Amino acid sequence: MKEVPAFEAYRQLEPGPIVLVTTRHNGKPNIMTMGFHMMIQHAPPLIGCIIGPWDHSHCALRATGECVIAIPTVDLAETVVDIGNCSGDTVDKFERFGLTQQPARTVAAPLIKECLVNIECRVADTSLVEAYNLFILEAERLWIDPIRKERRTLHHRGDGSFCADGDVLDLHERMVKWRHLSR
Amino acid sequence: MKEVPAFEAYRQLEPGPIVLVTTRHNGKPNIMTMGFHMMIQHAPPLIGCIIGPWDHSHCALRATGECVIAIPTVDLAETVVDIGNCSGDTVDKFERFGLTQQPARTVAAPLIKECLVNIECRVADTSLVEAYNLFILEAERLWIDPIRKERRTLHHRGDGSFCADGDVLDLHERMVKWRHLSR
């Protein structure tokens, strides 16, 4: 995994990939699948996400204030669905799904080696957790696998079907107002 | 445009398409491009989105509490970027970009005829507007064009490049825990 500035998290999350979220609570790692998330601001990089009390990770996130958002690619599609089908309450998901923990730098939650991107996050605001299960996270470190071949992420269409990334349209020359965000 | 239950908004927004947002303030319609948004809950359908004071629409949304989220497809990619490059302060964007207003049912903001999907929304919670420009909207009506041929949406990679929707992976049979959300 190669580290890039956490500021660049928006390039990974704005396109709306389905993601995995890892936590570590009382020494026990867990993973959940998440589709309700967005960028909130570029710098410092803030991410909004919905993690409800029906998710075993909700407790872990409240208790530890730390998680990792990992972005899987097309080859992991079935695993992504299966992770969402079972609970960390009864299953060691790293073991069941043959995923590999890698130590993060600033949080106790593990990176997932098999994912294209891993973002170390810390809870920054819990004011809408009671009302909507909305956590605001700050991205602290961003890791990208520079050599993995499959790089297409998945977009959940909310009903168990997914779109893979397709053709790329490069219009960054045209983006005048937000030029400072383009390469 | 065919109306479908507003409850199904998550099928359109969870995949993270770049969207257009229309408002109408003092009789004047406007459009902006938006990439920072997410579903917050399925029912009633709540949507979170970031619209800052640098967006002319921010004022309109605060004043009227109403907007339409419209989802463009690949054929509108250049228009989507150009809409983000200019301000409703000085430009009538419907006129400049040759887009067609259609009356919405429950809000004054117009639908965009050329878009695949239009969602009539009302502001439901402004408690994080001051801190993060985060508006929480309730989707009230959802319109989908049943006959338009191009249906691939665009995912902004945060830097002026976009991924179009690619291959579809249908795993809804596998989605056990959330079966009630699959077809």
mmCIF file of C-alpha atoms in Angstrom:
data_model
loop_
_atom_site.group_PDB
_atom_site.id
_atom_site.type_symbol
_atom_site.label_atom_id
_atom_site.label_comp_id
_atom_site.label_asym_id
_atom_site.label_seq_id
_atom_site.Cartn_x
_atom_site.Cartn_y
_atom_site.Cartn_z
ATOM 1 C CA MET A 1 0.000 0.000 0.000
ATOM 2 C CA LYS A 2 1.276 3.444 -0.892
ATOM 3 C CA GLU A 3 0.316 6.429 1.225
ATOM 4 C CA VAL A 4 -1.071 9.529 -0.508
ATOM 5 C CA PRO A 5 -2.257 12.740 1.202
ATOM 6 C CA ALA A 6 -5.496 12.242 3.172
ATOM 7 C CA PHE A 7 -6.735 15.377 1.413
ATOM 8 C CA GLU A 8 -7.258 13.228 -1.691
ATOM 9 C CA ALA A 9 -9.954 11.112 -0.037
ATOM 10 C CA TYR A 10 -12.593 12.936 -2.110
ATOM 11 C CA ARG A 11 -11.214 11.371 -5.289
ATOM 12 C CA GLN A 12 -11.994 7.951 -3.866
ATOM 13 C CA LEU A 13 -15.318 8.596 -2.151
ATOM 14 C CA GLU A 14 -17.135 11.181 -4.267
ATOM 15 C CA PRO A 15 -17.799 8.593 -7.030
ATOM 16 C CA GLY A 16 -19.953 6.638 -4.567
ATOM 17 C CA PRO A 17 -18.281 3.213 -4.331
ATOM 18 C CA ILE A 18 -19.723 0.602 -1.999
ATOM 19 C CA VAL A 19 -17.246 0.345 0.873
ATOM 20 C CA LEU A 20 -16.275 -1.883 3.759
ATOM 21 C CA VAL A 21 -15.766 -0.444 7.233
ATOM 22 C CA THR A 22 -13.478 -2.060 9.781
ATOM 23 C CA THR A 23 -13.407 -1.447 13.523
ATOM 24 C CA ARG A 24 -11.556 -3.007 16.452
ATOM 25 C CA HIS A 25 -13.292 -3.207 19.807
ATOM 26 C CA ASN A 26 -11.896 -4.980 22.871
ATOM 27 C CA GLY A 27 -9.247 -6.420 20.588
ATOM 28 C CA LYS A 28 -11.801 -7.932 18.188
ATOM 29 C CA PRO A 29 -11.753 -6.759 14.566
ATOM 30 C CA ASN A 30 -14.945 -6.546 12.543
ATOM 31 C CA ILE A 31 -16.073 -5.570 9.027
ATOM 32 C CA MET A 32 -19.362 -4.225 7.685
ATOM 33 C CA THR A 33 -20.597 -3.207 4.236
ATOM 34 C CA MET A 34 -21.715 0.405 3.803
ATOM 35 C CA GLY A 35 -23.420 2.319 1.003
ATOM 36 C CA PHE A 36 -24.768 5.443 2.710
ATOM 37 C CA HIS A 37 -21.784 7.784 2.839
ATOM 38 C CA MET A 38 -20.502 10.993 1.250
ATOM 39 C CA MET A 39 -17.750 13.561 1.341
ATOM 40 C CA ILE A 40 -18.672 16.555 3.515
ATOM 41 C CA GLN A 41 -15.687 18.789 2.888
ATOM 42 C CA HIS A 42 -12.352 18.642 1.093
ATOM 43 C CA ALA A 43 -9.999 19.983 3.792
ATOM 44 C CA PRO A 44 -9.733 18.808 6.402
ATOM 45 C CA PRO A 45 -11.311 15.784 4.687
ATOM 46 C CA LEU A 46 -14.625 15.035 6.392
ATOM 47 C CA ILE A 47 -16.831 12.071 5.525
ATOM 48 C CA GLY A 48 -20.453 11.536 6.540
ATOM 49 C CA CYS A 49 -21.770 7.990 6.928
ATOM 50 C CA ILE A 50 -24.742 6.116 8.298
ATOM 51 C CA ILE A 51 -23.996 3.245 10.671
ATOM 52 C CA GLY A 52 -27.068 2.175 12.634
ATOM 53 C CA PRO A 53 -27.466 0.296 15.897
ATOM 54 C CA TRP A 54 -28.515 -2.716 13.765
ATOM 55 C CA ASP A 55 -24.833 -2.816 12.710
ATOM 56 C CA HIS A 56 -22.516 -4.507 15.198
ATOM 57 C CA SER A 57 -19.953 -1.834 14.206
ATOM 58 C CA HIS A 58 -22.149 0.950 15.625
ATOM 59 C CA CYS A 59 -21.122 0.067 19.198
ATOM 60 C CA ALA A 60 -17.468 -0.297 18.273
ATOM 61 C CA LEU A 61 -17.427 3.061 16.521
ATOM 62 C CA ARG A 62 -19.100 4.795 19.457
ATOM 63 C CA ALA A 63 -16.743 3.185 21.942
ATOM 64 C CA THR A 64 -13.464 3.643 20.070
ATOM 65 C CA GLY A 65 -14.120 6.619 17.765
ATOM 66 C CA GLU A 66 -12.024 4.927 15.083
ATOM 67 C CA CYS A 67 -12.558 2.997 11.879
ATOM 68 C CA VAL A 68 -11.091 2.260 8.467
ATOM 69 C CA ILE A 69 -13.057 2.738 5.256
ATOM 70 C CA ALA A 70 -11.800 0.212 2.705
ATOM 71 C CA ILE A 71 -12.793 0.255 -0.973
ATOM 72 C CA PRO A 72 -13.193 -3.157 -2.596
ATOM 73 C CA THR A 73 -13.148 -3.822 -6.337
ATOM 74 C CA VAL A 74 -15.270 -5.941 -8.674
ATOM 75 C CA ASP A 75 -13.481 -9.199 -7.832
ATOM 76 C CA LEU A 76 -14.781 -8.883 -4.242
ATOM 77 C CA ALA A 77 -18.459 -8.305 -5.144
ATOM 78 C CA GLU A 78 -19.785 -11.534 -3.643
ATOM 79 C CA THR A 79 -17.738 -11.061 -0.481
ATOM 80 C CA VAL A 80 -19.120 -7.526 -0.132
ATOM 81 C CA VAL A 81 -22.689 -8.868 -0.174
ATOM 82 C CA ASP A 82 -21.882 -11.784 2.132
ATOM 83 C CA ILE A 83 -20.217 -9.476 4.681
ATOM 84 C CA GLY A 84 -23.490 -7.532 4.784
ATOM 85 C CA ASN A 85 -25.456 -10.739 5.364
ATOM 86 C CA CYS A 86 -23.889 -11.743 8.679
ATOM 87 C CA SER A 87 -23.099 -10.062 11.968
ATOM 88 C CA GLY A 88 -19.780 -9.498 13.711
ATOM 89 C CA ASP A 89 -21.663 -10.533 16.813
ATOM 90 C CA THR A 90 -21.322 -14.197 15.863
ATOM 91 C CA VAL A 91 -18.788 -14.320 13.020
ATOM 92 C CA ASP A 92 -15.090 -13.448 12.679
ATOM 93 C CA LYS A 93 -15.472 -11.949 9.237
ATOM 94 C CA PHE A 94 -11.768 -11.645 8.443
ATOM 95 C CA GLU A 95 -11.455 -15.373 9.004
ATOM 96 C CA ARG A 96 -14.690 -16.411 7.310
ATOM 97 C CA PHE A 97 -14.024 -14.388 4.161
ATOM 98 C CA GLY A 98 -10.279 -14.966 3.953
ATOM 99 C CA LEU A 99 -9.420 -11.292 4.254
ATOM 100 C CA THR A 100 -6.077 -10.095 5.598
ATOM 101 C CA GLN A 101 -5.681 -7.518 8.356
ATOM 102 C CA GLN A 102 -2.878 -5.008 7.975
ATOM 103 C CA PRO A 103 -2.001 -2.667 10.825
ATOM 104 C CA ALA A 104 -3.088 0.932 10.295
ATOM 105 C CA ARG A 105 -0.798 3.796 11.285
ATOM 106 C CA THR A 106 -2.986 5.972 13.514
ATOM 107 C CA VAL A 107 -6.053 3.872 14.408
ATOM 108 C CA ALA A 108 -6.465 0.425 15.947
ATOM 109 C CA ALA A 109 -8.945 -0.724 13.286
ATOM 110 C CA PRO A 110 -7.187 -2.801 10.624
ATOM 111 C CA LEU A 111 -6.662 -2.057 6.935
ATOM 112 C CA ILE A 112 -7.893 -4.760 4.538
ATOM 113 C CA LYS A 113 -5.015 -5.909 2.376
ATOM 114 C CA GLU A 114 -7.279 -7.126 -0.449
ATOM 115 C CA CYS A 115 -8.886 -3.699 -0.958
ATOM 116 C CA LEU A 116 -7.757 -1.066 -3.462
ATOM 117 C CA VAL A 117 -8.009 1.822 -0.981
ATOM 118 C CA ASN A 118 -7.945 2.104 2.820
ATOM 119 C CA ILE A 119 -8.753 5.313 4.704
ATOM 120 C CA GLU A 120 -7.935 5.636 8.414
ATOM 121 C CA CYS A 121 -10.709 7.665 10.036
ATOM 122 C CA ARG A 122 -11.505 9.185 13.409
ATOM 123 C CA VAL A 123 -14.983 10.263 14.524
ATOM 124 C CA ALA A 124 -15.140 14.069 14.402
ATOM 125 C CA ASP A 125 -18.802 14.827 15.188
ATOM 126 C CA THR A 126 -21.569 12.720 16.697
ATOM 127 C CA SER A 127 -24.264 15.387 16.957
ATOM 128 C CA LEU A 128 -26.591 13.643 14.484
ATOM 129 C CA VAL A 129 -25.930 10.070 15.622
ATOM 130 C CA GLU A 130 -28.991 10.002 17.871
ATOM 131 C CA ALA A 131 -31.343 11.380 15.221
ATOM 132 C CA TYR A 132 -30.040 9.670 12.056
ATOM 133 C CA ASN A 133 -27.101 7.383 12.943
ATOM 134 C CA LEU A 134 -25.000 9.917 11.034
ATOM 135 C CA PHE A 135 -21.328 9.881 12.005
ATOM 136 C CA ILE A 136 -18.954 12.542 10.713
ATOM 137 C CA LEU A 137 -15.442 11.164 10.299
ATOM 138 C CA GLU A 138 -12.160 12.848 9.564
ATOM 139 C CA ALA A 139 -9.898 10.999 7.120
ATOM 140 C CA GLU A 140 -6.438 10.887 8.667
ATOM 141 C CA ARG A 141 -4.429 8.639 6.363
ATOM 142 C CA LEU A 142 -5.119 7.326 2.878
ATOM 143 C CA TRP A 143 -3.529 4.204 1.400
ATOM 144 C CA ILE A 144 -3.819 3.048 -2.201
ATOM 145 C CA ASP A 145 -2.545 -0.220 -3.647
ATOM 146 C CA PRO A 146 -0.422 0.929 -6.582
ATOM 147 C CA ILE A 147 0.020 -2.454 -8.260
ATOM 148 C CA ARG A 148 -3.268 -4.365 -8.037
ATOM 149 C CA LYS A 149 -4.640 -4.992 -11.519
ATOM 150 C CA GLU A 150 -8.425 -4.885 -10.968
ATOM 151 C CA ARG A 151 -9.236 -1.280 -10.079
ATOM 152 C CA ARG A 152 -12.948 -1.060 -10.951
ATOM 153 C CA THR A 153 -15.056 -0.196 -7.895
ATOM 154 C CA LEU A 154 -18.708 -1.145 -7.382
ATOM 155 C CA HIS A 155 -21.745 1.122 -7.080
ATOM 156 C CA HIS A 156 -24.649 -0.419 -5.186
ATOM 157 C CA ARG A 157 -27.989 0.255 -6.790
ATOM 158 C CA GLY A 158 -29.670 -0.286 -3.448
ATOM 159 C CA ASP A 159 -31.284 -3.589 -4.339
ATOM 160 C CA GLY A 160 -28.468 -6.120 -4.440
ATOM 161 C CA SER A 161 -27.347 -5.189 -7.929
ATOM 162 C CA PHE A 162 -24.168 -3.263 -8.632
ATOM 163 C CA CYS A 163 -22.659 -1.234 -11.453
ATOM 164 C CA ALA A 164 -18.953 -1.623 -12.005
ATOM 165 C CA ASP A 165 -16.950 1.408 -13.108
ATOM 166 C CA GLY A 166 -17.149 1.727 -16.885
ATOM 167 C CA ASP A 167 -15.679 4.176 -19.399
ATOM 168 C CA VAL A 168 -13.728 7.160 -18.060
ATOM 169 C CA LEU A 169 -14.529 10.646 -19.382
ATOM 170 C CA ASP A 170 -11.689 13.032 -18.633
ATOM 171 C CA LEU A 171 -13.076 16.574 -18.500
ATOM 172 C CA HIS A 172 -10.625 18.065 -16.032
ATOM 173 C CA GLU A 173 -9.456 20.674 -18.552
ATOM 174 C CA ARG A 174 -13.029 21.919 -18.705
ATOM 175 C CA MET A 175 -13.445 22.272 -14.911
ATOM 176 C CA VAL A 176 -12.627 25.969 -14.544
ATOM 177 C CA LYS A 177 -14.222 26.982 -11.236
ATOM 178 C CA TRP A 178 -12.801 24.026 -9.318
ATOM 179 C CA ARG A 179 -9.476 23.944 -11.185
ATOM 180 C CA HIS A 180 -7.559 23.725 -7.898
ATOM 181 C CA LEU A 181 -9.066 20.267 -7.392
ATOM 182 C CA SER A 182 -8.081 18.867 -10.774
ATOM 183 C CA ARG A 183 -4.697 17.407 -11.495
ATOM 184 C CA MET B 1 -41.702 11.040 -16.848
ATOM 185 C CA LYS B 2 -43.226 8.190 -14.900
ATOM 186 C CA GLU B 3 -43.756 8.509 -11.164
ATOM 187 C CA VAL B 4 -42.506 5.725 -8.896
ATOM 188 C CA PRO B 5 -42.717 5.628 -5.068
ATOM 189 C CA ALA B 6 -40.416 8.186 -3.414
ATOM 190 C CA PHE B 7 -39.294 5.312 -1.184
ATOM 191 C CA GLU B 8 -37.226 4.043 -4.123
ATOM 192 C CA ALA B 9 -34.958 7.094 -4.134
ATOM 193 C CA TYR B 10 -32.194 4.967 -2.586
ATOM 194 C CA ARG B 11 -31.941 2.924 -5.786
ATOM 195 C CA GLN B 12 -31.034 6.087 -7.664
ATOM 196 C CA LEU B 13 -28.792 7.841 -5.152
ATOM 197 C CA GLU B 14 -26.922 5.091 -3.323
ATOM 198 C CA PRO B 15 -24.765 4.372 -6.413
ATOM 199 C CA GLY B 16 -23.295 7.890 -6.135
ATOM 200 C CA PRO B 17 -24.186 9.567 -9.437
ATOM 201 C CA ILE B 18 -23.185 13.180 -10.005
ATOM 202 C CA VAL B 19 -26.445 15.156 -9.842
ATOM 203 C CA LEU B 20 -27.920 18.505 -10.743
ATOM 204 C CA VAL B 21 -29.963 20.460 -8.201
ATOM 205 C CA THR B 22 -32.629 22.935 -9.232
ATOM 206 C CA THR B 23 -34.197 25.657 -7.090
ATOM 207 C CA ARG B 24 -36.619 28.491 -7.746
ATOM 208 C CA HIS B 25 -36.239 31.712 -5.792
ATOM 209 C CA ASN B 26 -38.256 34.885 -6.376
ATOM 210 C CA GLY B 27 -39.531 33.228 -9.540
ATOM 211 C CA LYS B 28 -36.022 32.607 -10.905
ATOM 212 C CA PRO B 29 -34.963 29.021 -11.577
ATOM 213 C CA ASN B 30 -31.379 27.922 -11.128
ATOM 214 C CA ILE B 31 -29.273 24.766 -11.478
ATOM 215 C CA MET B 32 -26.088 23.618 -9.785
ATOM 216 C CA THR B 33 -23.903 20.516 -10.019
ATOM 217 C CA MET B 34 -23.469 18.449 -6.844
ATOM 218 C CA GLY B 35 -21.302 15.501 -5.898
ATOM 219 C CA PHE B 36 -21.346 15.478 -2.092
ATOM 220 C CA HIS B 37 -24.595 13.697 -1.221
ATOM 221 C CA MET B 38 -25.831 10.403 0.237
ATOM 222 C CA MET B 39 -28.899 8.526 1.363
ATOM 223 C CA ILE B 40 -29.484 8.891 5.106
ATOM 224 C CA GLN B 41 -32.430 6.539 5.545
ATOM 225 C CA HIS B 42 -34.770 4.460 3.402
ATOM 226 C CA ALA B 43 -38.148 5.443 4.816
ATOM 227 C CA PRO B 44 -39.111 8.166 4.927
ATOM 228 C CA PRO B 45 -36.433 8.724 2.289
ATOM 229 C CA LEU B 46 -33.888 11.200 3.651
ATOM 230 C CA ILE B 47 -30.966 12.554 1.658
ATOM 231 C CA GLY B 48 -27.943 14.443 2.999
ATOM 232 C CA CYS B 49 -26.154 16.938 0.762
ATOM 233 C CA ILE B 50 -23.568 19.689 0.931
ATOM 234 C CA ILE B 51 -24.532 23.010 -0.641
ATOM 235 C CA GLY B 52 -22.248 25.828 0.503
ATOM 236 C CA PRO B 53 -22.684 29.597 0.557
ATOM 237 C CA TRP B 54 -20.333 29.676 -2.481
ATOM 238 C CA ASP B 55 -23.256 28.093 -4.370
ATOM 239 C CA HIS B 56 -25.920 30.560 -5.497
ATOM 240 C CA SER B 57 -28.445 27.785 -4.696
ATOM 241 C CA HIS B 58 -27.539 27.908 -0.991
ATOM 242 C CA CYS B 59 -29.600 31.087 -0.505
ATOM 243 C CA ALA B 60 -32.504 29.765 -2.558
ATOM 244 C CA LEU B 61 -32.587 26.510 -0.601
ATOM 245 C CA ARG B 62 -32.504 28.317 2.749
ATOM 246 C CA ALA B 63 -35.235 30.727 1.670
ATOM 247 C CA THR B 64 -37.616 28.264 -0.008
ATOM 248 C CA GLY B 65 -36.799 24.927 1.655
ATOM 249 C CA GLU B 66 -37.354 23.202 -1.690
ATOM 250 C CA CYS B 67 -35.278 21.745 -4.514
ATOM 251 C CA VAL B 68 -35.200 19.051 -7.163
ATOM 252 C CA ILE B 69 -32.343 16.582 -7.482
ATOM 253 C CA ALA B 70 -32.012 15.585 -11.132
ATOM 254 C CA ILE B 71 -29.776 12.767 -12.372
ATOM 255 C CA PRO B 72 -28.093 13.359 -15.736
ATOM 256 C CA THR B 73 -26.623 10.659 -17.952
ATOM 257 C CA VAL B 74 -23.409 10.330 -19.937
ATOM 258 C CA ASP B 75 -24.665 12.397 -22.890
ATOM 259 C CA LEU B 76 -24.871 15.425 -20.563
ATOM 260 C CA ALA B 77 -21.332 15.146 -19.135
ATOM 261 C CA GLU B 78 -20.001 18.384 -20.620
ATOM 262 C CA THR B 79 -23.121 20.286 -19.574
ATOM 263 C CA VAL B 80 -22.729 18.963 -16.025
ATOM 264 C CA VAL B 81 -19.197 20.391 -15.833
ATOM 265 C CA ASP B 82 -20.164 23.679 -17.489
ATOM 266 C CA ILE B 83 -23.094 24.166 -15.080
ATOM 267 C CA GLY B 84 -20.570 23.880 -12.245
ATOM 268 C CA ASN B 85 -18.330 26.490 -13.886
ATOM 269 C CA CYS B 86 -20.766 29.410 -13.823
ATOM 270 C CA SER B 87 -23.050 31.045 -11.262
ATOM 271 C CA GLY B 88 -26.815 31.472 -11.268
ATOM 272 C CA ASP B 89 -26.033 34.945 -10.023
ATOM 273 C CA THR B 90 -25.233 36.063 -13.568
ATOM 274 C CA VAL B 91 -26.459 33.290 -15.868
ATOM 275 C CA ASP B 92 -29.863 31.762 -16.660
ATOM 276 C CA LYS B 93 -28.562 28.231 -16.818
ATOM 277 C CA PHE B 94 -31.697 26.642 -18.291
ATOM 278 C CA GLU B 95 -31.397 29.044 -21.213
ATOM 279 C CA ARG B 96 -27.635 28.889 -21.614
ATOM 280 C CA PHE B 97 -27.507 25.081 -21.605
ATOM 281 C CA GLY B 98 -30.702 24.457 -23.552
ATOM 282 C CA LEU B 99 -32.349 22.537 -20.722
ATOM 283 C CA THR B 100 -36.123 22.312 -20.381
ATOM 284 C CA GLN B 101 -38.028 23.099 -17.190
ATOM 285 C CA GLN B 102 -40.947 20.840 -16.338
ATOM 286 C CA PRO B 103 -43.278 21.730 -13.470
ATOM 287 C CA ALA B 104 -42.841 19.577 -10.384
ATOM 288 C CA ARG B 105 -45.882 18.373 -8.430
ATOM 289 C CA THR B 106 -45.169 19.478 -4.863
ATOM 290 C CA VAL B 107 -42.296 21.966 -5.061
ATOM 291 C CA ALA B 108 -41.777 25.172 -7.041
ATOM 292 C CA ALA B 109 -38.297 24.141 -8.243
ATOM 293 C CA PRO B 110 -38.476 22.709 -11.769
ATOM 294 C CA LEU B 111 -37.746 19.199 -13.004
ATOM 295 C CA ILE B 112 -35.190 18.939 -15.825
ATOM 296 C CA LYS B 113 -36.766 17.192 -18.785
ATOM 297 C CA GLU B 114 -33.421 16.020 -20.207
ATOM 298 C CA CYS B 115 -32.512 14.090 -17.025
ATOM 299 C CA LEU B 116 -33.147 10.410 -16.391
ATOM 300 C CA VAL B 117 -34.438 10.916 -12.846
ATOM 301 C CA ASN B 118 -35.949 13.862 -10.963
ATOM 302 C CA ILE B 119 -36.585 13.847 -7.205
ATOM 303 C CA GLU B 120 -38.744 16.531 -5.592
ATOM 304 C CA CYS B 121 -37.259 17.344 -2.192
ATOM 305 C CA ARG B 122 -38.082 19.433 0.844
ATOM 306 C CA VAL B 123 -35.564 20.493 3.507
ATOM 307 C CA ALA B 124 -36.169 18.382 6.620
ATOM 308 C CA ASP B 125 -33.303 19.387 8.933
ATOM 309 C CA THR B 126 -30.897 22.324 8.885
ATOM 310 C CA SER B 127 -29.124 21.655 12.174
ATOM 311 C CA LEU B 128 -25.725 21.053 10.512
ATOM 312 C CA VAL B 129 -26.005 23.781 7.858
ATOM 313 C CA GLU B 130 -24.040 26.287 9.918
ATOM 314 C CA ALA B 131 -21.247 23.868 10.728
ATOM 315 C CA TYR B 132 -20.891 21.931 7.451
ATOM 316 C CA ASN B 133 -23.398 23.279 4.890
ATOM 317 C CA LEU B 134 -25.140 19.920 5.340
ATOM 318 C CA PHE B 135 -28.810 19.964 4.399
ATOM 319 C CA ILE B 136 -31.030 16.981 5.128
ATOM 320 C CA LEU B 137 -33.782 16.658 2.520
ATOM 321 C CA GLU B 138 -36.845 14.458 2.365
ATOM 322 C CA ALA B 139 -37.608 12.991 -1.063
ATOM 323 C CA GLU B 140 -41.304 13.580 -1.741
ATOM 324 C CA ARG B 141 -41.795 12.505 -5.333
ATOM 325 C CA LEU B 142 -39.631 10.511 -7.710
ATOM 326 C CA TRP B 143 -39.862 10.649 -11.494
ATOM 327 C CA ILE B 144 -38.036 8.393 -13.936
ATOM 328 C CA ASP B 145 -37.970 8.710 -17.718
ATOM 329 C CA PRO B 146 -39.070 5.245 -18.870
ATOM 330 C CA ILE B 147 -38.131 5.605 -22.542
ATOM 331 C CA ARG B 148 -34.847 7.499 -22.764
ATOM 332 C CA LYS B 149 -32.200 5.273 -24.315
ATOM 333 C CA GLU B 150 -29.008 6.461 -22.613
ATOM 334 C CA ARG B 151 -29.332 5.412 -18.970
ATOM 335 C CA ARG B 152 -25.685 5.347 -17.821
ATOM 336 C CA THR B 153 -25.080 7.828 -14.997
ATOM 337 C CA LEU B 154 -21.762 9.515 -14.197
ATOM 338 C CA HIS B 155 -19.592 9.188 -11.102
ATOM 339 C CA HIS B 156 -17.341 12.160 -10.431
ATOM 340 C CA ARG B 157 -13.843 11.193 -9.372
ATOM 341 C CA GLY B 158 -13.446 14.556 -7.701
ATOM 342 C CA ASP B 159 -10.970 15.947 -10.206
ATOM 343 C CA GLY B 160 -12.972 16.628 -13.363
ATOM 344 C CA SER B 161 -12.896 13.047 -14.556
ATOM 345 C CA PHE B 162 -15.915 10.770 -14.460
ATOM 346 C CA CYS B 163 -16.662 7.052 -14.609
ATOM 347 C CA ALA B 164 -19.737 6.052 -16.551
ATOM 348 C CA ASP B 165 -21.780 3.110 -15.298
ATOM 349 C CA GLY B 166 -20.269 -0.110 -16.643
ATOM 350 C CA ASP B 167 -21.186 -3.785 -16.292
ATOM 351 C CA VAL B 168 -24.071 -4.711 -13.985
ATOM 352 C CA LEU B 169 -23.593 -7.483 -11.431
ATOM 353 C CA ASP B 170 -26.937 -8.751 -10.187
ATOM 354 C CA LEU B 171 -26.466 -10.270 -6.724
ATOM 355 C CA HIS B 172 -29.901 -9.556 -5.289
ATOM 356 C CA GLU B 173 -30.570 -13.269 -4.715
ATOM 357 C CA ARG B 174 -27.530 -13.312 -2.481
ATOM 358 C CA MET B 175 -28.618 -10.321 -0.352
ATOM 359 C CA VAL B 176 -30.271 -12.160 2.528
ATOM 360 C CA LYS B 177 -30.266 -9.690 5.425
ATOM 361 C CA TRP B 178 -31.640 -6.815 3.325
ATOM 362 C CA ARG B 179 -33.927 -8.993 1.208
ATOM 363 C CA HIS B 180 -36.841 -6.591 1.783
ATOM 364 C CA LEU B 181 -34.950 -4.002 -0.256
ATOM 365 C CA SER B 182 -34.326 -6.220 -3.262
ATOM 366 C CA ARG B 183 -36.822 -6.736 -6.013
#
